[in-house]
XYZ file of C-alpha atoms in Angstrom:
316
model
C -40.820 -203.558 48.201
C -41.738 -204.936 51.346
C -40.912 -204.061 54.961
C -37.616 -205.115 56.396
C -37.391 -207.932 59.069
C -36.555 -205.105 61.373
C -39.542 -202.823 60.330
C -41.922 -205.967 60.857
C -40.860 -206.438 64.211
C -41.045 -202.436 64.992
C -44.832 -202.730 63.266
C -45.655 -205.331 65.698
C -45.002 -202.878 68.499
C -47.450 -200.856 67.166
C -50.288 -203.278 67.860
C -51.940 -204.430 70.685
C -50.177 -207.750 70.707
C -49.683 -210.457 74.081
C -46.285 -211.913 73.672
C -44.901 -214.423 76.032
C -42.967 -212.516 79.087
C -39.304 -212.212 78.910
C -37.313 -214.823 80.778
C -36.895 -214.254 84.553
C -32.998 -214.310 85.278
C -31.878 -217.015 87.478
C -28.128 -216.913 88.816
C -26.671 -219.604 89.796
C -23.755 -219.983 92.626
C -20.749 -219.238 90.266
C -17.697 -217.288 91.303
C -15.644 -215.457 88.456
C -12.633 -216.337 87.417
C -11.178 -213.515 85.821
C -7.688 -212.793 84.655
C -6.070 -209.720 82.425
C -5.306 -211.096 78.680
C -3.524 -208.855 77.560
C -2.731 -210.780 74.264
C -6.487 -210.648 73.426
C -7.223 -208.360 69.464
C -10.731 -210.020 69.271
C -13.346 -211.149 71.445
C -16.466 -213.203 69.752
C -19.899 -213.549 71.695
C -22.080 -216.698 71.912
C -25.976 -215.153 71.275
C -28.951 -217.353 73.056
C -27.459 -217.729 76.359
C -24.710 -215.458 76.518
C -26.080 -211.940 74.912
C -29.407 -212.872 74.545
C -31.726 -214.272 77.420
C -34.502 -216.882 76.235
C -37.422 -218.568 77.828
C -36.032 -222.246 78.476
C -32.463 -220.986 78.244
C -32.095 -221.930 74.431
C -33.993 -221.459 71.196
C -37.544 -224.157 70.677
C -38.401 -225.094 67.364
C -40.877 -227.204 69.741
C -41.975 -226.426 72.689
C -42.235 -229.038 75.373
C -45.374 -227.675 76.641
C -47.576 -228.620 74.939
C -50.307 -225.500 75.189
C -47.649 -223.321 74.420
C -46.494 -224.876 71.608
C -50.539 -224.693 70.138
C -51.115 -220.647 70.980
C -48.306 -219.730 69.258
C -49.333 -221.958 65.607
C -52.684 -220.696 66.432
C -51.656 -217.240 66.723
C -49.556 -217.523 63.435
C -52.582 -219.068 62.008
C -54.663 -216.226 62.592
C -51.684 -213.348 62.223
C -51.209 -214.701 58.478
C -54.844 -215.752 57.742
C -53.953 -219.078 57.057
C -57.227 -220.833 58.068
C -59.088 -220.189 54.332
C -55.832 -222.148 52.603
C -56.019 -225.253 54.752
C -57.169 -228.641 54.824
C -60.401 -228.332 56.690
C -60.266 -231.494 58.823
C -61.706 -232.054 61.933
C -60.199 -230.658 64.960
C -59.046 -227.283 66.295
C -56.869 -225.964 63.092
C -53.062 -225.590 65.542
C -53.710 -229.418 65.996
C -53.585 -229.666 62.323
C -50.348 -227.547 61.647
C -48.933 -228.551 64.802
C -48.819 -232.470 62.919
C -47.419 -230.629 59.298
C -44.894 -228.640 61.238
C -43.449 -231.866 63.123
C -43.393 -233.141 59.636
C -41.289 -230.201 57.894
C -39.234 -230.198 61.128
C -38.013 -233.996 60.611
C -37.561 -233.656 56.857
C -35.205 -230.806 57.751
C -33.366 -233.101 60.243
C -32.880 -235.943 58.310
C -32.187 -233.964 54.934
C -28.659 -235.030 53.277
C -25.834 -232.545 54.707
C -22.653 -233.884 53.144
C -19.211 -233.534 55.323
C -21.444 -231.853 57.978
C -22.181 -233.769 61.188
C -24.361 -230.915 63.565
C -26.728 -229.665 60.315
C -28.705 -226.554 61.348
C -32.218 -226.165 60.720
C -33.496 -223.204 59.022
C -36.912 -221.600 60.688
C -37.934 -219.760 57.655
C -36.652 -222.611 55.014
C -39.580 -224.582 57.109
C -42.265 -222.057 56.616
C -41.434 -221.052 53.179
C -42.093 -224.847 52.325
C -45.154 -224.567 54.263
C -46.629 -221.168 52.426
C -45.775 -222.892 49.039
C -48.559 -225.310 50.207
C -50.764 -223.070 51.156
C -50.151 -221.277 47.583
C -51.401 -223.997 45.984
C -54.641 -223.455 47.286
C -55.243 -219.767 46.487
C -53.510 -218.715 48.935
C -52.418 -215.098 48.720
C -49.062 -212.910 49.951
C -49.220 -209.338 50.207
C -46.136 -208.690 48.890
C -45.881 -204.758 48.885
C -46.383 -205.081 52.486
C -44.020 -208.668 53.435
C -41.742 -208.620 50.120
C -41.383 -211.795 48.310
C -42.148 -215.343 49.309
C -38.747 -215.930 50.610
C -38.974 -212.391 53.298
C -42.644 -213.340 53.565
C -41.288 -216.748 55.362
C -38.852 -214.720 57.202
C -41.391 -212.348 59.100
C -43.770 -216.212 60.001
C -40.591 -217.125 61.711
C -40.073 -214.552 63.831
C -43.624 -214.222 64.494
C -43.881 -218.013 65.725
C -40.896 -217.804 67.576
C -41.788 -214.208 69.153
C -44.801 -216.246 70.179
C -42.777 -218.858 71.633
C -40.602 -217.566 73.744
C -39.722 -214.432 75.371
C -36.282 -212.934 74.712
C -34.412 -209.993 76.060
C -30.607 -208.928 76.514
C -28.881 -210.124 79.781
C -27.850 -207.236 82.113
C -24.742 -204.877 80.732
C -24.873 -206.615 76.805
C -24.753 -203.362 75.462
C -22.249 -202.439 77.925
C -19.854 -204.853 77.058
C -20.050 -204.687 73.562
C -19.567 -200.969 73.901
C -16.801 -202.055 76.112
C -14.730 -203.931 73.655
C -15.209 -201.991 70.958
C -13.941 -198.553 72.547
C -10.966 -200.701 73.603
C -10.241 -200.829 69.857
C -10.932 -204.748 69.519
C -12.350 -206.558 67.025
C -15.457 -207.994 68.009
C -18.170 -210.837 66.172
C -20.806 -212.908 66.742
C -20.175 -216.373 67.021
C -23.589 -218.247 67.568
C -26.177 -220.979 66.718
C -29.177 -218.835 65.622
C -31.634 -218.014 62.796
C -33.098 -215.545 60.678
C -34.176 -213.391 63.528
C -31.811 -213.547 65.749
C -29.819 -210.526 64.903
C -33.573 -208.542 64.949
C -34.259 -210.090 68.232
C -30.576 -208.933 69.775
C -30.362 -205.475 68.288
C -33.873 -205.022 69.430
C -32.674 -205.911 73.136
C -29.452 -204.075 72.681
C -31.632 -200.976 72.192
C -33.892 -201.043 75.235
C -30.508 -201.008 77.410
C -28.414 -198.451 75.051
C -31.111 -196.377 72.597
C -28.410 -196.074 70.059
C -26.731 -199.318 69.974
C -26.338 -200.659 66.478
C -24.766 -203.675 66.012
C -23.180 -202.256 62.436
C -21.746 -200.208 64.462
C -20.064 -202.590 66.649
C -18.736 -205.338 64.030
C -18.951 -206.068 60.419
C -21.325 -208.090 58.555
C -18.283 -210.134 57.331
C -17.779 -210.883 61.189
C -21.255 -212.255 61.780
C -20.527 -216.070 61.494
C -24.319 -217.605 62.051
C -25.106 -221.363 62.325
C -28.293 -220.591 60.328
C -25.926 -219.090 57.070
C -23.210 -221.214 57.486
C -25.480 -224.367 57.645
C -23.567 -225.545 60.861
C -24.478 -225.518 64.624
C -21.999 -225.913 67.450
C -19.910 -227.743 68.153
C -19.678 -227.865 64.411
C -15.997 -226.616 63.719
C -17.087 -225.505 61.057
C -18.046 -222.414 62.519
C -15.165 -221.672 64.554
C -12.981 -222.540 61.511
C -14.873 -219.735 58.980
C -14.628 -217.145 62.123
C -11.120 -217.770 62.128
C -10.571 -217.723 58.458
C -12.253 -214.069 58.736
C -9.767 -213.111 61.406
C -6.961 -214.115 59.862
C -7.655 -211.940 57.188
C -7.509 -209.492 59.844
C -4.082 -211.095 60.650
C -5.372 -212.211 63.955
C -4.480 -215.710 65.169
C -6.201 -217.607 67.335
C -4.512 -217.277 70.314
C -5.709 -213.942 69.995
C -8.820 -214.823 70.117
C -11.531 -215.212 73.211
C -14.648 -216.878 72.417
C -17.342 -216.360 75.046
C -20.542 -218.648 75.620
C -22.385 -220.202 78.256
C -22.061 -224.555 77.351
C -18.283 -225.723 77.746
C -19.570 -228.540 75.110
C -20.441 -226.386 72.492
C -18.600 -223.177 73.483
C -15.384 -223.848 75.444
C -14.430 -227.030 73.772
C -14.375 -226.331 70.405
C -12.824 -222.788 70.785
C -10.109 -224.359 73.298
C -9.284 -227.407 70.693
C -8.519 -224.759 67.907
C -6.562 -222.694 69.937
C -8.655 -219.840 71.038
C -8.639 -218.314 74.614
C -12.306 -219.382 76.274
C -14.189 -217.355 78.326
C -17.485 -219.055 80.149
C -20.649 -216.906 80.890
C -22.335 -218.115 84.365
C -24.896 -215.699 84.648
C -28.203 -217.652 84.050
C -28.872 -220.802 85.324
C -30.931 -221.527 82.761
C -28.634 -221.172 79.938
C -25.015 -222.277 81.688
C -24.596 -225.613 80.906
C -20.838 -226.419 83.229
C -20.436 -229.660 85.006
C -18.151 -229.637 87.992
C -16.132 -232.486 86.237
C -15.644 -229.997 83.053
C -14.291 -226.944 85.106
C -11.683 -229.198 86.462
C -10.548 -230.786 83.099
C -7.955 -228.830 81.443
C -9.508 -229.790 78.113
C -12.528 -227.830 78.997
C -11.880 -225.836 81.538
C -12.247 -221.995 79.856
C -9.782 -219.706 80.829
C -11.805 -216.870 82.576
C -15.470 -217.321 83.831
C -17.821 -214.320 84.334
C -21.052 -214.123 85.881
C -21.331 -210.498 84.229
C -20.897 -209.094 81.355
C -19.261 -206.362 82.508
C -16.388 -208.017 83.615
C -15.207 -208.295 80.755
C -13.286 -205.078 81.196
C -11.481 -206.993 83.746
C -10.530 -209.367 81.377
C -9.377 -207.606 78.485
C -8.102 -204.217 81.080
């Protein structure tokens, strides 16, 4: 049995590895709004953006530099010894895969999704199709060390991406989580993301609080993820299976206060559904507010922080 997602990304600490930097925290000029709601049993979290600070302010499945974009395929290239399986045409060999990948990434995009309108694409769906190639060609897995082909495709995801862009947890994450759940709350995660995600925010949750688990902070059943529901925002379709899991909890909407940093894909949704809104200005990177939206009652969330620690505030 191979290692764990989690164990992967641990081993890779072991090594002597250059990652990209973690994001450098920009604020912008935001004053919080914050009033006591008291009616509040459950309090979902955004990720990328909100929890979780990322180069560029969002997740890349392409980069838009350019260089970037061909050190981390070359790195993966070399990490997974890819070189051996592939076509050996002229050129550097991240040039190659750089022209497959854009491929894979547009045959996920246009793939059929019936009844959904915001499809997500799926990071390690892309490489596993990839690897099969490679397969073909003698290609080998080790599996006692990476597991099967499907958690072999898993860890080339999070590699890629790792070498991508630079994550780490905003100020006071693990603080506010902590926060809400000593308050007795309910608590999820309410996010686009993919296979890694939850690696790369329980990683960042630990260098802030040593012991912060996230299983120990909300259920599994409570982790509503674009990349396993098959929806991004503002698909309502992931608002509407969160709230389907809270209801079972017999908590209603109004009850509920949804926190992210884009009013379109955050506040709006949440708000048309009934949910209380809360908007997270604390990286100018990752806010995504016009003036014009903050003003509109349609899309104007009901408390803005600019940290997450206010959240006490909010909830008292």
């Amino acid at each position: 049995m191979g290692l764990t997602l989690q164990q992967y990304a641990d081993y890779l600490d072991t090594r002597d590895l250059t990652w990209p930097a973690p994001p450098e925290i920009e604020r912008p000029k935001a004053k919080p709004h914050l009033v006591h709601l008291p009616e509040v049993r459950a309090v979902t979290w955004s990720i990328y953006g909100t929890l979780l600070a990322i180069s560029g302010g969002e997740l890349y499945f392409e980069h838009p530099n350019r260089f970037v974009m061909d050190v981390a395929l070359d790195k993966t290239i070399q990490e997974f010894k890819m070189w051996a399986a592939m076509s050996r045409k002229p050129g550097h060999p991240a040039e190659y895969l750089r022209k497959v990948y854009k491929e894979l990434l547009v045959d996920q995009r246009i793939a059929p999704s019936p009844g959904e309108k915001y499809p997500e694409i799926q990071a390690d769906r892309l490489w596993e199709v990839w690897v099969k190639r490679l397969l073909q060609k003698e290609y080998k897995i080790d599996a006692g060390f990476y597991g099967a082909l499907n958690e072999f495709s898993r860890k080339v995801a999070y590699f890629f991406h790792a070498s991508l862009q630079g994550t780490t947890c905003y100020p006071e994450a693990a603080e506010a989580l902590l926060h809400v759940n000593k308050a007795g709350l309910t608590q999820g995660l309410l996010a686009d993301s993919q296979c890694f995600t939850l690696v790369q925010l329980e990683r960042g949750l630990a260098r802030q609080e040593p012991q912060t688990r996230l299983d120990d902070l909300l259920g599994p059943e409570l982790r509503v993820c674009s990349h396993e529901v098959r929806a991004r925002k503002p698909s309502e379709r992931l608002y509407r299976h969160m709230l389907c899991q809270l209801a079972k909890l017999n908590i209603a909407p109004g009850q509920v206060l949804h926190i992210g940093s884009r009013v379109a894909l955050d506040v709006m949704p949440a708000r048309r559904l009934g949910m209380k809104t809360g908007l997270f200005a604390g990286d100018l990177a990752s806010l995504d507010a016009t003036s014009e939206q903050m003003k509109d009652p349609a899309s104007r969330p009901d408390v803005l922080l600019t940290k997450l620690s206010q959240i006490a505030e909010v909830l008292g």
